[in-house]
Amino acid sequence: MSRTFYITTPIYYVNDVPHIGHAYTTLAADVMSRYKKLKGYEVFFLTGSDEHGQKVEKAALAAGETPLELADRVVKRFQALWDKLGISYTDFIRTTQERHKKGVSHLFEKVLAKGDIYLGEYEDWYCTPCETFWTETQLIDYKCPDCNRPTEKLKEESYFFRMSKYQEQLLAHIEANPDFIQPKSRRNEILSFVKEGLRDLSVSRTSFTWGIPVPGNDKHIIYVWFDALTNYITALGYPDDGGNFGKFWPVDVHLIGKDILRFHTVYWPTFLLAAGLPLPNKVFAHGWWTVEGQKMSKSLQNVVEPNMLIDKYGVDAVRYFLLREVPFGLDGDFSHAALVHRINSDLANDLGNLLSRSTAMVNKYFGGTVQAPGALAEIDLAYKAKTEAMVEQVDVNLDELAFSRALQSIWEVISAGNKYIDETAPWTLAKDPSQQERLATVMYCVLESQRIIYFLLSPFMPKTAAKGLYYLGWQGTPDEAGLGWGGLETGTGIVKAEPLFPRIEDKTDL
Ligand code: ME8
């Protein structure tokens, strides 16, 4: 049986255009997905778009379009960005697709038939931008406690989900599974939220029409979060439990931003419990990006568009920066200066220099051909051991979604490589004919360590890794077997490398 890995991003609302926040989650999922493929897993990587609900309906009205016209237009922008960013998703689900609507209706009907959804009446405060109801005591100055925007009082007949019934079961599950909600601070937040008590949840609306009708009562539209969350199973073919649903559910990890934690760790699991379906293995909520110290918003006109960044700095520099700069799970600040600093110091200097100088040397000393190494000296063994430890550290860190730490452990070996060259001084060995074998060994070690580095970089920076491996004479795609020391064969032709990342000098251009 092959090992499987299922990872998801949120499905993004189509009333907004993609910005670095959306790119961040999707990129993180892409890196995990590429890494797991490299490790031999069969991967299903899902992303998509959230197209129903009042928010989209209102945005369409304002734009003079039908909601579907708006969605068709915006979805193309997301998909074009994902192509440009090198996102290797398996499937892109749109909540307006038949396959999705069918699955949502089925789930709703199933929970209804069980008696866990019932018809009642609702009177509460509603925040349209967040698509969330609040009680009066939760409001701050009658504004939404999450986004601080005005709320409106709504009274309507509504279907309710008996969320309260699952409070104890959910609590027990969170307590028994420390990894279920990550990072730990988020887990604690949800534990106290659930302990305060769960109310039944309104899961239908009669105030608008853009959505999936309640089966058997089409005056009601299914609540947009019930609809949206279900994408994680409808994309696998639910309710058909053969095929992908049987194969990939439960999901290995739902990646989300901290803004939508409660929906994924309270609502979604209780829906699944009611339907008798297994719960996700892990929900990981990352932090929030601000821009040059400020909240990103249309009104402040400081929204950072990934398209512009990619055009200016290149796709792999952006991919690297977003995952290296801020530990996954914490909030972070985006600035051009920080990005340029990373490009110049980590990419141009450390990574690029190591490749340029080592491939230049092997061309100068051995006509660009890898020579058989002799016995390894102590300094070589230490460098080899460091390279091997990196493979392990990257694996452990990525399992914890610690992207930044994984990259840090790769950069330690890059620095070690530059230091290794300084200490072994190949230019001195080259002057002494009796040191030919020693020189061959040093060259072998420094090239082999980099081959493994580029294998591990391939999920993060696929284009750069392909270039690096080309210069190192590696044909084929990185795989798990090649992560071991010794894969570089004697006789391999090494191409003198061009700089991978030119330094960005002109500060006035920022
Ligand atoms: O919430 N920093 O969609 P959405 C980091 N449709 N990440 C950010 C960010 C920022 N400043 N801004 C947005 C929805 N994100 C629902 C989801 S899922 C069943 C339904 C990212 O378009 C982050 O992943 O508002 C966040 O969770 C997501 O965009 C919200 O996207």
PDB file of C-alpha atoms and ligand atoms in Angstrom, residues 9-16 19-26 49-51 55 78 224-225 227-232 255-261 263-264 286-290 295-296, ligand 1:
ATOM      1  CA  THR A   9      -5.739  25.356   1.839  1.00  0.00           C
ATOM      2  CA  PRO A  10      -8.801  27.445   2.671  1.00  0.00           C
ATOM      3  CA  ILE A  11     -10.991  28.034  -0.348  1.00  0.00           C
ATOM      4  CA  TYR A  12     -10.683  31.763  -0.947  1.00  0.00           C
ATOM      5  CA  TYR A  13     -13.556  34.175  -1.318  1.00  0.00           C
ATOM      6  CA  VAL A  14     -13.996  35.494  -4.813  1.00  0.00           C
ATOM      7  CA  ASN A  15     -14.931  38.992  -3.681  1.00  0.00           C
ATOM      8  CA  ASP A  16     -11.268  39.802  -3.172  1.00  0.00           C
ATOM      9  CA  HIS A  19      -2.673  39.008  -2.095  1.00  0.00           C
ATOM     10  CA  ILE A  20       0.368  37.733  -0.206  1.00  0.00           C
ATOM     11  CA  GLY A  21      -1.806  36.369   2.602  1.00  0.00           C
ATOM     12  CA  HIS A  22      -3.536  33.975   0.212  1.00  0.00           C
ATOM     13  CA  ALA A  23      -0.243  33.193  -1.501  1.00  0.00           C
ATOM     14  CA  TYR A  24       1.328  32.371   1.857  1.00  0.00           C
ATOM     15  CA  THR A  25      -1.055  29.565   2.838  1.00  0.00           C
ATOM     16  CA  THR A  26      -1.108  28.133  -0.662  1.00  0.00           C
ATOM     17  CA  SER A  49     -12.703  29.073  -4.263  1.00  0.00           C
ATOM     18  CA  ASP A  50     -15.579  29.924  -1.942  1.00  0.00           C
ATOM     19  CA  GLU A  51     -18.231  31.393  -4.193  1.00  0.00           C
ATOM     20  CA  LYS A  55     -20.690  38.710   0.673  1.00  0.00           C
ATOM     21  CA  PHE A  78      -6.360  33.071  -8.523  1.00  0.00           C
ATOM     22  CA  VAL A 224     -21.966  29.543   3.696  1.00  0.00           C
ATOM     23  CA  TRP A 225     -19.561  27.992   6.218  1.00  0.00           C
ATOM     24  CA  ASP A 227     -21.206  24.821   2.437  1.00  0.00           C
ATOM     25  CA  ALA A 228     -17.559  25.918   2.309  1.00  0.00           C
ATOM     26  CA  LEU A 229     -16.076  23.546   4.881  1.00  0.00           C
ATOM     27  CA  THR A 230     -17.634  20.578   3.143  1.00  0.00           C
ATOM     28  CA  ASN A 231     -15.376  21.253   0.120  1.00  0.00           C
ATOM     29  CA  TYR A 232     -12.681  19.241   1.859  1.00  0.00           C
ATOM     30  CA  LEU A 255      -3.676  24.703   6.571  1.00  0.00           C
ATOM     31  CA  ILE A 256      -5.475  27.910   7.475  1.00  0.00           C
ATOM     32  CA  GLY A 257      -4.856  31.419   8.725  1.00  0.00           C
ATOM     33  CA  LYS A 258      -5.619  32.168  12.372  1.00  0.00           C
ATOM     34  CA  ASP A 259      -8.700  34.157  11.325  1.00  0.00           C
ATOM     35  CA  ILE A 260     -10.686  31.053  10.501  1.00  0.00           C
ATOM     36  CA  LEU A 261      -9.574  28.794  13.315  1.00  0.00           C
ATOM     37  CA  PHE A 263     -14.694  27.346  11.865  1.00  0.00           C
ATOM     38  CA  HIS A 264     -12.134  24.602  11.292  1.00  0.00           C
ATOM     39  CA  HIS A 286      -0.511  30.254  10.715  1.00  0.00           C
ATOM     40  CA  GLY A 287      -0.094  33.896  11.658  1.00  0.00           C
ATOM     41  CA  TRP A 288      -1.038  37.091   9.935  1.00  0.00           C
ATOM     42  CA  TRP A 289       1.062  39.239   7.606  1.00  0.00           C
ATOM     43  CA  THR A 290       1.152  42.966   8.050  1.00  0.00           C
ATOM     44  CA  LYS A 295      -2.620  45.846   8.576  1.00  0.00           C
ATOM     45  CA  MET A 296      -3.045  45.073   4.886  1.00  0.00           C
TER      46      MET A 296
HETATM   47  O1  ME8 B   1     -11.911  32.996   4.966  1.00  0.00           O
HETATM   48  N1  ME8 B   1      -1.865  37.046   6.397  1.00  0.00           N
HETATM   49  O2  ME8 B   1     -11.571  33.105   2.689  1.00  0.00           O
HETATM   50  P1  ME8 B   1     -10.602  34.344   2.553  1.00  0.00           P
HETATM   51  C1  ME8 B   1      -1.836  35.713   6.263  1.00  0.00           C
HETATM   52  N2  ME8 B   1     -13.626  31.550   2.243  1.00  0.00           N
HETATM   53  N3  ME8 B   1      -2.797  35.006   5.653  1.00  0.00           N
HETATM   54  C2  ME8 B   1      -3.835  35.647   5.150  1.00  0.00           C
HETATM   55  C3  ME8 B   1      -3.946  37.054   5.249  1.00  0.00           C
HETATM   56  C4  ME8 B   1      -2.884  37.764   5.900  1.00  0.00           C
HETATM   57  N4  ME8 B   1      -2.876  39.078   6.036  1.00  0.00           N
HETATM   58  N5  ME8 B   1      -5.101  37.397   4.655  1.00  0.00           N
HETATM   59  C5  ME8 B   1      -5.681  36.263   4.199  1.00  0.00           C
HETATM   60  C6  ME8 B   1     -12.166  32.642   3.825  1.00  0.00           C
HETATM   61  N6  ME8 B   1      -4.910  35.199   4.487  1.00  0.00           N
HETATM   62  C7  ME8 B   1     -13.143  31.507   3.579  1.00  0.00           C
HETATM   63  C8  ME8 B   1     -12.446  30.194   3.866  1.00  0.00           C
HETATM   64  S1  ME8 B   1     -12.360  27.544   4.039  1.00  0.00           S
HETATM   65  C9  ME8 B   1     -13.493  26.309   4.090  1.00  0.00           C
HETATM   66  C10 ME8 B   1     -13.306  28.980   3.726  1.00  0.00           C
HETATM   67  C11 ME8 B   1      -5.198  33.801   4.103  1.00  0.00           C
HETATM   68  O3  ME8 B   1     -10.537  34.615   1.091  1.00  0.00           O
HETATM   69  C12 ME8 B   1      -5.308  32.862   5.286  1.00  0.00           C
HETATM   70  O4  ME8 B   1      -5.114  31.546   4.844  1.00  0.00           O
HETATM   71  O5  ME8 B   1     -10.980  35.442   3.455  1.00  0.00           O
HETATM   72  C13 ME8 B   1      -6.757  33.013   5.664  1.00  0.00           C
HETATM   73  O6  ME8 B   1      -7.222  31.960   6.458  1.00  0.00           O
HETATM   74  C14 ME8 B   1      -7.395  33.028   4.306  1.00  0.00           C
HETATM   75  O7  ME8 B   1      -6.473  33.777   3.490  1.00  0.00           O
HETATM   76  C15 ME8 B   1      -8.780  33.669   4.286  1.00  0.00           C
HETATM   77  O8  ME8 B   1      -9.206  33.749   2.966  1.00  0.00           O
END
